GROMACS .gro file of C-alpha atoms in nm:
model
  178
    1MET     CA    1   4.545   0.871   2.065
    2ALA     CA    2   4.138   0.859   1.986
    3THR     CA    3   4.061   0.466   1.822
    4SER     CA    4   4.051   0.459   1.454
    5LYS     CA    5   3.643   0.351   1.314
    6ARG     CA    6   3.782   0.008   1.258
    7ALA     CA    7   3.951  -0.103   1.551
    8SER     CA    8   3.631   0.003   1.743
    9ARG     CA    9   3.482  -0.242   1.553
   10VAL     CA   10   3.713  -0.511   1.512
   11GLU     CA   11   3.728  -0.426   1.921
   12THR     CA   12   3.303  -0.448   1.938
   13LYS     CA   13   3.318  -0.791   1.701
   14LYS     CA   14   3.548  -0.965   1.961
   15LEU     CA   15   3.310  -0.912   2.219
   16GLN     CA   16   3.057  -1.002   2.067
   17THR     CA   17   3.192  -1.363   1.921
   18ARG     CA   18   3.396  -1.467   2.264
   19ASP     CA   19   3.444  -1.857   2.251
   20ASP     CA   20   3.427  -1.849   2.658
   21ASP     CA   21   3.081  -1.738   2.665
   22ASP     CA   22   2.835  -2.018   2.671
   23GLU     CA   23   2.575  -1.801   2.602
   24MET     CA   24   2.635  -1.753   2.227
   25ILE     CA   25   2.571  -2.024   2.072
   26PRO     CA   26   2.350  -2.057   1.834
   27MET     CA   27   2.035  -2.160   1.773
   28PRO     CA   28   1.897  -2.449   1.687
   29VAL     CA   29   1.693  -2.556   1.345
   30GLY     CA   30   1.292  -2.523   1.453
   31THR     CA   31   1.337  -2.367   1.730
   32PRO     CA   32   1.063  -2.181   1.791
   33VAL     CA   33   1.138  -1.773   1.736
   34SER     CA   34   1.090  -1.568   2.064
   35LEU     CA   35   0.891  -1.226   1.991
   36ASP     CA   36   0.932  -1.047   2.278
   37HIS     CA   37   0.750  -0.818   2.316
   38LEU     CA   38   0.648  -0.703   1.966
   39PRO     CA   39   0.293  -0.862   1.935
   40GLU     CA   40   0.219  -0.547   2.208
   41LEU     CA   41   0.274  -0.325   1.999
   42LEU     CA   42   0.045  -0.137   1.758
   43GLY     CA   43   0.295  -0.065   1.473
   44TYR     CA   44   0.409  -0.415   1.457
   45ASN     CA   45   0.083  -0.552   1.425
   46LEU     CA   46  -0.044  -0.270   1.171
   47ARG     CA   47   0.272  -0.386   0.960
   48ARG     CA   48   0.163  -0.739   0.968
   49ALA     CA   49  -0.180  -0.704   0.896
   50GLN     CA   50  -0.114  -0.464   0.592
   51ILE     CA   51   0.146  -0.691   0.439
   52GLU     CA   52  -0.091  -1.014   0.495
   53MET     CA   53  -0.381  -0.773   0.337
   54TRP     CA   54  -0.158  -0.719   0.004
   55ARG     CA   55   0.007  -1.027  -0.029
   56ASP     CA   56  -0.458  -1.113  -0.042
   57PHE     CA   57  -0.553  -0.821  -0.207
   58LEU     CA   58  -0.248  -0.946  -0.523
   59GLN     CA   59  -0.400  -1.305  -0.477
   60THR     CA   60  -0.799  -1.243  -0.479
   61VAL     CA   61  -0.783  -0.860  -0.719
   62GLY     CA   62  -0.770  -0.855  -1.075
   63ASP     CA   63  -0.559  -1.127  -1.109
   64GLY     CA   64  -0.245  -1.073  -0.950
   65GLU     CA   65  -0.258  -0.728  -1.191
   66ILE     CA   66  -0.404  -0.479  -0.981
   67ARG     CA   67  -0.213  -0.350  -0.700
   68PRO     CA   68  -0.450  -0.145  -0.406
   69GLY     CA   69  -0.312   0.205  -0.543
   70LEU     CA   70  -0.398   0.117  -0.925
   71TYR     CA   71  -0.769   0.052  -0.792
   72SER     CA   72  -0.758   0.291  -0.587
   73LEU     CA   73  -0.681   0.594  -0.907
   74ILE     CA   74  -0.947   0.338  -1.136
   75LEU     CA   75  -1.211   0.397  -0.856
   76LEU     CA   76  -1.125   0.790  -0.808
   77VAL     CA   77  -1.133   0.814  -1.221
   78SER     CA   78  -1.498   0.651  -1.210
   79ALA     CA   79  -1.652   0.853  -0.925
   80ASN     CA   80  -1.497   1.196  -1.072
   81PRO     CA   81  -1.457   1.155  -1.524
   82GLY     CA   82  -1.229   1.395  -1.629
   83ILE     CA   83  -1.044   1.417  -1.350
   84ALA     CA   84  -0.675   1.595  -1.398
   85GLN     CA   85  -0.353   1.389  -1.403
   86ILE     CA   86  -0.229   1.639  -1.150
   87GLU     CA   87  -0.550   1.600  -0.945
   88LEU     CA   88  -0.491   1.216  -0.891
   89ALA     CA   89  -0.149   1.263  -0.828
   90ASN     CA   90  -0.239   1.527  -0.534
   91TYR     CA   91  -0.479   1.287  -0.400
   92LEU     CA   92  -0.306   0.995  -0.457
   93GLY     CA   93   0.053   1.109  -0.320
   94VAL     CA   94   0.267   1.013  -0.637
   95ASP     CA   95   0.467   1.254  -0.863
   96LYS     CA   96   0.353   1.350  -1.197
   97ALA     CA   97   0.560   1.092  -1.366
   98SER     CA   98   0.425   0.865  -1.149
   99ILE     CA   99   0.073   0.932  -1.234
  100VAL     CA  100   0.172   0.946  -1.636
  101ALA     CA  101   0.292   0.562  -1.633
  102LEU     CA  102   0.010   0.457  -1.390
  103LEU     CA  103  -0.272   0.644  -1.701
  104ASP     CA  104  -0.051   0.505  -1.951
  105ARG     CA  105  -0.093   0.136  -1.827
  106LEU     CA  106  -0.498   0.153  -1.827
  107GLU     CA  107  -0.478   0.313  -2.151
  108ASP     CA  108  -0.279   0.018  -2.308
  109ALA     CA  109  -0.500  -0.144  -2.131
  110GLY     CA  110  -0.808   0.006  -2.326
  111TRP     CA  111  -0.941   0.079  -1.971
  112MET     CA  112  -0.913   0.436  -1.968
  113LEU     CA  113  -0.938   0.782  -2.175
  114ARG     CA  114  -0.766   1.103  -2.172
  115LYS     CA  115  -0.911   1.377  -2.270
  116ARG     CA  116  -0.754   1.726  -2.326
  117SER     CA  117  -0.947   2.018  -2.180
  118THR     CA  118  -1.117   2.303  -2.415
  119GLU     CA  119  -1.044   2.516  -2.199
  120ASP     CA  120  -0.721   2.447  -2.096
  121ARG     CA  121  -0.456   2.313  -2.329
  122ARG     CA  122  -0.197   2.193  -2.109
  123ARG     CA  123  -0.464   2.007  -1.880
  124HIS     CA  124  -0.605   1.647  -1.986
  125GLY     CA  125  -0.960   1.476  -1.816
  126ILE     CA  126  -0.948   1.160  -1.806
  127PHE     CA  127  -1.220   0.853  -1.799
  128LEU     CA  128  -1.308   0.558  -1.846
  129THR     CA  129  -1.464   0.358  -2.135
  130PRO     CA  130  -1.690   0.112  -2.114
  131SER     CA  131  -1.380  -0.166  -2.095
  132GLY     CA  132  -1.292   0.004  -1.811
  133ILE     CA  133  -1.617   0.075  -1.648
  134LYS     CA  134  -1.682  -0.320  -1.660
  135LYS     CA  135  -1.385  -0.378  -1.528
  136LEU     CA  136  -1.464  -0.167  -1.247
  137ALA     CA  137  -1.694  -0.363  -1.162
  138GLN     CA  138  -1.516  -0.667  -1.146
  139LEU     CA  139  -1.251  -0.555  -0.975
  140LYS     CA  140  -1.535  -0.373  -0.690
  141ARG     CA  141  -1.660  -0.734  -0.626
  142GLU     CA  142  -1.317  -0.838  -0.590
  143VAL     CA  143  -1.175  -0.578  -0.353
  144GLY     CA  144  -1.506  -0.615  -0.143
  145ALA     CA  145  -1.501  -0.995  -0.108
  146HIS     CA  146  -1.135  -0.901   0.029
  147ASP     CA  147  -1.216  -0.676   0.196
  148LYS     CA  148  -1.466  -0.855   0.372
  149ARG     CA  149  -1.278  -1.140   0.452
  150PHE     CA  150  -1.000  -0.901   0.613
  151PHE     CA  151  -1.311  -0.653   0.868
  152GLY     CA  152  -1.663  -0.866   0.810
  153PRO     CA  153  -1.582  -0.911   1.237
  154LEU     CA  154  -1.539  -0.507   1.218
  155TYR     CA  155  -1.879  -0.380   0.991
  156ALA     CA  156  -2.092  -0.570   1.259
  157CYS     CA  157  -1.944  -0.434   1.508
  158ARG     CA  158  -2.231  -0.152   1.592
  159VAL     CA  159  -1.993   0.005   1.822
  160CYS     CA  160  -1.669   0.025   1.698
  161PRO     CA  161  -1.516   0.356   1.546
  162ALA     CA  162  -1.327   0.217   1.239
  163THR     CA  163  -1.671   0.171   1.103
  164ARG     CA  164  -1.791   0.513   1.190
  165VAL     CA  165  -1.544   0.722   1.042
  166SER     CA  166  -1.661   0.901   0.718
  167PRO     CA  167  -1.429   0.945   0.442
  168ALA     CA  168  -1.424   1.292   0.475
  169HIS     CA  169  -1.245   1.265   0.824
  170SER     CA  170  -1.036   0.944   0.747
  171PRO     CA  171  -0.661   1.018   0.858
  172LEU     CA  172  -0.565   0.873   0.486
  173ALA     CA  173  -0.854   1.176   0.320
  174ALA     CA  174  -0.644   1.404   0.549
  175SER     CA  175  -0.305   1.301   0.448
  176SER     CA  176  -0.389   1.229   0.077
  177MET     CA  177  -0.505   1.610   0.050
  178ARG     CA  178  -0.212   1.733   0.185
   0.00000   0.00000   0.00000
């Protein structure tokens, strides 16, 4: 007769909590945690770096009101006046509903506006307002300081491949164009 899943879990739990096993004593509070070989794994280190960068970005850019994705959106609108909502959504890798919500937020802040196309009434061009242009200048300074804090040594390195990747050839650009 086959063992039920519940019986199997109970049996496994009994094995894991044996009272006669001296090695199964909880770690005392304050004991340093062993990371085993995690520090040697690129993915682990990239994720830790991303978390630290995210925290710093939120603390230093736009008084915590601007997230990296929203900054990217503002930057793309500035560099591509009249860009369509769907193009922004495709490039940023977000769905239509999400891009509309982000654009609503920027429009409510007075930083951008939508203008209906005279050629295709279904299409709206996105433009920064004078207030949005001013805000972007401030955000660029803050993002520059944030970026320099994390990547300053890399930018100074003349042989570092990370500083030689053109934006058109970066993995991020390639993945966002799909």
